[in-house]
Amino acid sequence: MLTAGADGSAGWVRQPLCGPVTELGASVAVEDAGGVAVTCGSVLTRYAASGAWLGEQTLEAQPCASGVCSLTTAGVATVPGRGLAVTGWQRDGAGDSWNQDAFLRLVVP
């Protein structure tokens, strides 16, 4: 995560945590107060506008039929006054035999 000022000057740099499945990469949203929310794998990390770490939250997979469930995020957006909308997918199963479902969650940090 690299920020820049309006004049293009470098701000702060932080490496967000990622969950075990990271093939989709990271997604970023700017929150109402200027903070930044980053999703990577199954982890949501938040930073203040100053770059101060505000915390992280692991998004858990919902129970699935096989018992082998994985989740990864694909996007994040601010929902003004409510929190963050996080999209992604959850897999049920492993190896060559699995099902995949999309999800959309409202996350209140």
Short mmCIF file of N, CA and C in Angstrom, two decimals:
data_model
loop_
_atom_site.label_atom_id
_atom_site.label_comp_id
_atom_site.label_asym_id
_atom_site.label_seq_id
_atom_site.Cartn_x
_atom_site.Cartn_y
_atom_site.Cartn_z
N MET A 1 0.86 -1.16 0.00
CA MET A 1 0.00 0.00 0.00
C MET A 1 0.90 1.21 0.00
N LEU A 2 0.84 2.03 -1.05
CA LEU A 2 1.61 3.26 -1.18
C LEU A 2 0.64 4.41 -1.37
N THR A 3 0.79 5.47 -0.60
CA THR A 3 -0.06 6.64 -0.78
C THR A 3 0.75 7.76 -1.39
N ALA A 4 0.05 8.71 -2.00
CA ALA A 4 0.70 9.87 -2.60
C ALA A 4 -0.14 11.10 -2.32
N GLY A 5 0.54 12.25 -2.22
CA GLY A 5 -0.15 13.51 -2.02
C GLY A 5 -0.72 14.02 -3.33
N ALA A 6 -1.48 15.11 -3.27
CA ALA A 6 -2.08 15.69 -4.47
C ALA A 6 -1.02 16.14 -5.47
N ASP A 7 0.17 16.49 -4.97
CA ASP A 7 1.25 16.92 -5.85
C ASP A 7 2.08 15.75 -6.37
N GLY A 8 1.70 14.54 -6.01
CA GLY A 8 2.41 13.34 -6.47
C GLY A 8 3.53 12.89 -5.54
N SER A 9 3.75 13.61 -4.45
CA SER A 9 4.80 13.21 -3.52
C SER A 9 4.41 11.93 -2.79
N ALA A 10 5.42 11.10 -2.54
CA ALA A 10 5.17 9.82 -1.86
C ALA A 10 4.71 10.06 -0.44
N GLY A 11 3.73 9.28 -0.01
CA GLY A 11 3.22 9.36 1.35
C GLY A 11 3.85 8.27 2.19
N TRP A 12 3.06 7.30 2.58
CA TRP A 12 3.54 6.20 3.41
C TRP A 12 3.37 4.88 2.67
N VAL A 13 4.15 3.90 3.09
CA VAL A 13 4.12 2.56 2.49
C VAL A 13 3.86 1.54 3.59
N ARG A 14 2.92 0.63 3.36
CA ARG A 14 2.61 -0.44 4.31
C ARG A 14 2.34 -1.72 3.53
N GLN A 15 2.71 -2.84 4.10
CA GLN A 15 2.43 -4.15 3.51
C GLN A 15 1.27 -4.78 4.28
N PRO A 16 0.09 -4.88 3.66
CA PRO A 16 -1.04 -5.48 4.37
C PRO A 16 -0.87 -6.99 4.49
N LEU A 17 -1.51 -7.56 5.50
CA LEU A 17 -1.52 -9.01 5.63
C LEU A 17 -2.44 -9.61 4.58
N CYS A 18 -2.17 -10.83 4.21
CA CYS A 18 -3.01 -11.54 3.24
C CYS A 18 -3.41 -12.89 3.83
N GLY A 19 -4.54 -13.40 3.38
CA GLY A 19 -4.95 -14.74 3.78
C GLY A 19 -4.23 -15.77 2.94
N PRO A 20 -4.56 -17.05 3.10
CA PRO A 20 -3.85 -18.12 2.40
C PRO A 20 -4.08 -18.14 0.89
N VAL A 21 -5.21 -17.63 0.41
CA VAL A 21 -5.49 -17.61 -1.03
C VAL A 21 -5.37 -16.17 -1.50
N THR A 22 -4.35 -15.87 -2.31
CA THR A 22 -4.08 -14.48 -2.69
C THR A 22 -4.00 -14.27 -4.19
N GLU A 23 -4.47 -15.21 -4.98
CA GLU A 23 -4.29 -15.11 -6.43
C GLU A 23 -4.97 -13.91 -7.06
N LEU A 24 -5.96 -13.31 -6.40
CA LEU A 24 -6.64 -12.14 -6.96
C LEU A 24 -5.95 -10.84 -6.61
N GLY A 25 -4.96 -10.86 -5.73
CA GLY A 25 -4.26 -9.65 -5.34
C GLY A 25 -5.04 -8.82 -4.34
N ALA A 26 -4.59 -7.61 -4.15
CA ALA A 26 -5.19 -6.72 -3.15
C ALA A 26 -6.19 -5.76 -3.79
N SER A 27 -7.16 -5.31 -2.99
CA SER A 27 -8.13 -4.29 -3.39
C SER A 27 -8.10 -3.19 -2.34
N VAL A 28 -8.37 -1.96 -2.77
CA VAL A 28 -8.24 -0.81 -1.88
C VAL A 28 -9.47 0.09 -2.00
N ALA A 29 -9.90 0.66 -0.87
CA ALA A 29 -10.97 1.67 -0.86
C ALA A 29 -10.58 2.77 0.12
N VAL A 30 -10.94 4.00 -0.20
CA VAL A 30 -10.72 5.13 0.70
C VAL A 30 -12.01 5.34 1.49
N GLU A 31 -11.88 5.34 2.82
CA GLU A 31 -13.04 5.47 3.69
C GLU A 31 -13.46 6.93 3.86
N ASP A 32 -14.62 7.15 4.48
CA ASP A 32 -15.19 8.49 4.66
C ASP A 32 -14.20 9.49 5.26
N ALA A 33 -13.47 9.11 6.29
CA ALA A 33 -12.57 10.01 7.00
C ALA A 33 -11.18 10.08 6.37
N GLY A 34 -10.99 9.47 5.19
CA GLY A 34 -9.69 9.52 4.52
C GLY A 34 -8.80 8.34 4.80
N GLY A 35 -9.24 7.43 5.66
CA GLY A 35 -8.47 6.21 5.92
C GLY A 35 -8.55 5.28 4.72
N VAL A 36 -7.78 4.22 4.78
CA VAL A 36 -7.69 3.27 3.68
C VAL A 36 -8.03 1.88 4.18
N ALA A 37 -8.86 1.16 3.42
CA ALA A 37 -9.17 -0.24 3.70
C ALA A 37 -8.57 -1.07 2.57
N VAL A 38 -7.85 -2.13 2.93
CA VAL A 38 -7.20 -3.00 1.96
C VAL A 38 -7.66 -4.43 2.22
N THR A 39 -8.09 -5.13 1.17
CA THR A 39 -8.37 -6.55 1.30
C THR A 39 -7.33 -7.32 0.50
N CYS A 40 -6.88 -8.42 1.06
CA CYS A 40 -5.93 -9.30 0.40
C CYS A 40 -6.19 -10.71 0.92
N GLY A 41 -6.52 -11.62 0.03
CA GLY A 41 -6.91 -12.95 0.48
C GLY A 41 -8.17 -12.84 1.30
N SER A 42 -8.14 -13.30 2.53
CA SER A 42 -9.31 -13.23 3.41
C SER A 42 -9.16 -12.18 4.50
N VAL A 43 -8.17 -11.29 4.38
CA VAL A 43 -7.89 -10.33 5.44
C VAL A 43 -8.23 -8.91 5.00
N LEU A 44 -8.95 -8.19 5.85
CA LEU A 44 -9.25 -6.77 5.67
C LEU A 44 -8.37 -6.00 6.65
N THR A 45 -7.54 -5.10 6.15
CA THR A 45 -6.67 -4.28 6.98
C THR A 45 -7.04 -2.82 6.78
N ARG A 46 -7.06 -2.06 7.88
CA ARG A 46 -7.41 -0.64 7.80
C ARG A 46 -6.26 0.21 8.32
N TYR A 47 -6.05 1.35 7.62
CA TYR A 47 -5.04 2.33 8.01
C TYR A 47 -5.69 3.70 8.07
N ALA A 48 -5.23 4.53 9.01
CA ALA A 48 -5.66 5.92 9.07
C ALA A 48 -5.03 6.68 7.90
N ALA A 49 -5.52 7.88 7.62
CA ALA A 49 -4.94 8.69 6.56
C ALA A 49 -3.45 8.96 6.80
N SER A 50 -3.04 8.96 8.06
CA SER A 50 -1.63 9.18 8.42
C SER A 50 -0.76 7.96 8.17
N GLY A 51 -1.38 6.82 7.92
CA GLY A 51 -0.64 5.57 7.74
C GLY A 51 -0.63 4.70 8.98
N ALA A 52 -1.18 5.21 10.08
CA ALA A 52 -1.24 4.42 11.32
C ALA A 52 -2.14 3.20 11.11
N TRP A 53 -1.68 2.06 11.59
CA TRP A 53 -2.43 0.81 11.48
C TRP A 53 -3.63 0.88 12.41
N LEU A 54 -4.82 0.61 11.90
CA LEU A 54 -6.05 0.65 12.70
C LEU A 54 -6.55 -0.74 13.07
N GLY A 55 -6.05 -1.75 12.41
CA GLY A 55 -6.48 -3.11 12.74
C GLY A 55 -6.71 -3.95 11.51
N GLU A 56 -6.91 -5.23 11.78
CA GLU A 56 -7.20 -6.16 10.69
C GLU A 56 -8.28 -7.12 11.14
N GLN A 57 -8.95 -7.67 10.17
CA GLN A 57 -10.08 -8.57 10.42
C GLN A 57 -10.02 -9.68 9.39
N THR A 58 -10.07 -10.93 9.84
CA THR A 58 -10.11 -12.06 8.92
C THR A 58 -11.57 -12.36 8.60
N LEU A 59 -11.88 -12.43 7.31
CA LEU A 59 -13.23 -12.78 6.87
C LEU A 59 -13.30 -14.29 6.78
N GLU A 60 -14.17 -14.88 7.55
CA GLU A 60 -14.27 -16.33 7.63
C GLU A 60 -15.16 -16.89 6.54
N ALA A 61 -14.80 -18.05 6.03
CA ALA A 61 -15.65 -18.77 5.07
C ALA A 61 -16.88 -19.28 5.81
N GLN A 62 -18.00 -19.31 5.13
CA GLN A 62 -19.22 -19.89 5.70
C GLN A 62 -19.09 -21.41 5.67
N PRO A 63 -19.78 -22.12 6.55
CA PRO A 63 -19.71 -23.59 6.52
C PRO A 63 -20.10 -24.11 5.13
N CYS A 64 -19.42 -25.18 4.70
CA CYS A 64 -19.72 -25.75 3.39
C CYS A 64 -19.86 -27.27 3.51
N ALA A 65 -20.46 -27.88 2.51
CA ALA A 65 -20.79 -29.31 2.54
C ALA A 65 -19.57 -30.20 2.72
N SER A 66 -18.47 -29.90 2.04
CA SER A 66 -17.29 -30.77 2.09
C SER A 66 -16.49 -30.60 3.37
N GLY A 67 -16.66 -29.47 4.04
CA GLY A 67 -15.85 -29.18 5.21
C GLY A 67 -14.51 -28.57 4.86
N VAL A 68 -14.17 -28.49 3.57
CA VAL A 68 -12.93 -27.87 3.09
C VAL A 68 -13.34 -26.59 2.37
N CYS A 69 -13.31 -25.47 3.09
CA CYS A 69 -13.81 -24.21 2.56
C CYS A 69 -12.68 -23.18 2.52
N SER A 70 -12.59 -22.41 1.44
CA SER A 70 -11.63 -21.32 1.37
C SER A 70 -12.34 -20.08 0.86
N LEU A 71 -11.82 -18.92 1.23
CA LEU A 71 -12.44 -17.66 0.87
C LEU A 71 -11.35 -16.69 0.46
N THR A 72 -11.61 -15.90 -0.57
CA THR A 72 -10.72 -14.81 -0.93
C THR A 72 -11.54 -13.62 -1.40
N THR A 73 -11.02 -12.43 -1.16
CA THR A 73 -11.71 -11.22 -1.57
C THR A 73 -11.28 -10.81 -2.97
N ALA A 74 -12.17 -10.10 -3.66
CA ALA A 74 -11.86 -9.62 -5.01
C ALA A 74 -11.99 -8.10 -5.10
N GLY A 75 -12.76 -7.50 -4.21
CA GLY A 75 -12.95 -6.05 -4.26
C GLY A 75 -13.49 -5.52 -2.95
N VAL A 76 -13.29 -4.22 -2.74
CA VAL A 76 -13.80 -3.55 -1.55
C VAL A 76 -14.22 -2.14 -1.95
N ALA A 77 -15.32 -1.66 -1.37
CA ALA A 77 -15.81 -0.30 -1.63
C ALA A 77 -16.42 0.25 -0.35
N THR A 78 -16.34 1.55 -0.19
CA THR A 78 -16.94 2.21 0.97
C THR A 78 -18.44 2.34 0.77
N VAL A 79 -19.19 2.03 1.81
CA VAL A 79 -20.64 2.28 1.85
C VAL A 79 -20.82 3.41 2.86
N PRO A 80 -20.98 4.65 2.39
CA PRO A 80 -20.99 5.81 3.29
C PRO A 80 -21.92 5.64 4.49
N GLY A 81 -21.35 5.86 5.66
CA GLY A 81 -22.12 5.77 6.89
C GLY A 81 -22.44 4.37 7.37
N ARG A 82 -22.04 3.35 6.62
CA ARG A 82 -22.41 1.97 6.96
C ARG A 82 -21.20 1.07 7.21
N GLY A 83 -20.14 1.21 6.43
CA GLY A 83 -18.99 0.32 6.54
C GLY A 83 -18.38 0.07 5.18
N LEU A 84 -18.05 -1.18 4.91
CA LEU A 84 -17.38 -1.55 3.67
C LEU A 84 -18.12 -2.70 3.00
N ALA A 85 -18.28 -2.62 1.69
CA ALA A 85 -18.83 -3.72 0.91
C ALA A 85 -17.64 -4.51 0.38
N VAL A 86 -17.60 -5.79 0.69
CA VAL A 86 -16.50 -6.66 0.26
C VAL A 86 -17.06 -7.76 -0.62
N THR A 87 -16.45 -7.95 -1.78
CA THR A 87 -16.85 -9.02 -2.70
C THR A 87 -15.73 -10.03 -2.81
N GLY A 88 -16.07 -11.22 -3.28
CA GLY A 88 -15.06 -12.25 -3.49
C GLY A 88 -15.73 -13.57 -3.80
N TRP A 89 -15.01 -14.66 -3.53
CA TRP A 89 -15.57 -15.98 -3.75
C TRP A 89 -15.19 -16.92 -2.63
N GLN A 90 -16.02 -17.94 -2.48
CA GLN A 90 -15.77 -19.00 -1.52
C GLN A 90 -15.81 -20.32 -2.26
N ARG A 91 -14.82 -21.15 -2.00
CA ARG A 91 -14.78 -22.48 -2.62
C ARG A 91 -15.18 -23.55 -1.61
N ASP A 92 -15.88 -24.54 -2.10
CA ASP A 92 -16.30 -25.71 -1.32
C ASP A 92 -15.59 -26.90 -1.94
N GLY A 93 -14.61 -27.44 -1.25
CA GLY A 93 -13.83 -28.57 -1.77
C GLY A 93 -12.42 -28.15 -2.10
N ALA A 94 -11.62 -29.11 -2.54
CA ALA A 94 -10.22 -28.85 -2.86
C ALA A 94 -9.81 -29.71 -4.05
N GLY A 95 -8.61 -29.47 -4.55
CA GLY A 95 -8.11 -30.25 -5.67
C GLY A 95 -8.88 -29.97 -6.94
N ASP A 96 -9.18 -31.02 -7.72
CA ASP A 96 -9.89 -30.86 -8.98
C ASP A 96 -11.41 -30.86 -8.82
N SER A 97 -11.88 -31.10 -7.62
CA SER A 97 -13.32 -31.24 -7.39
C SER A 97 -13.79 -30.21 -6.37
N TRP A 98 -14.28 -29.07 -6.86
CA TRP A 98 -14.78 -28.04 -5.96
C TRP A 98 -15.86 -27.22 -6.64
N ASN A 99 -16.66 -26.55 -5.83
CA ASN A 99 -17.68 -25.60 -6.29
C ASN A 99 -17.28 -24.22 -5.80
N GLN A 100 -17.67 -23.21 -6.54
CA GLN A 100 -17.30 -21.85 -6.17
C GLN A 100 -18.54 -20.95 -6.21
N ASP A 101 -18.70 -20.14 -5.18
CA ASP A 101 -19.81 -19.19 -5.10
C ASP A 101 -19.26 -17.80 -4.84
N ALA A 102 -19.90 -16.79 -5.44
CA ALA A 102 -19.54 -15.40 -5.18
C ALA A 102 -20.22 -14.94 -3.90
N PHE A 103 -19.66 -13.90 -3.27
CA PHE A 103 -20.31 -13.32 -2.10
C PHE A 103 -20.17 -11.81 -2.12
N LEU A 104 -21.08 -11.15 -1.43
CA LEU A 104 -21.04 -9.72 -1.17
C LEU A 104 -21.41 -9.56 0.30
N ARG A 105 -20.51 -8.96 1.06
CA ARG A 105 -20.75 -8.78 2.50
C ARG A 105 -20.59 -7.32 2.88
N LEU A 106 -21.41 -6.88 3.82
CA LEU A 106 -21.23 -5.58 4.45
C LEU A 106 -20.40 -5.83 5.70
N VAL A 107 -19.25 -5.20 5.77
CA VAL A 107 -18.34 -5.37 6.91
C VAL A 107 -18.30 -4.05 7.67
N VAL A 108 -18.57 -4.11 8.94
CA VAL A 108 -18.50 -2.93 9.79
C VAL A 108 -17.25 -3.07 10.65
N PRO A 109 -16.21 -2.29 10.31
CA PRO A 109 -14.94 -2.43 11.05
C PRO A 109 -15.07 -2.02 12.51
#
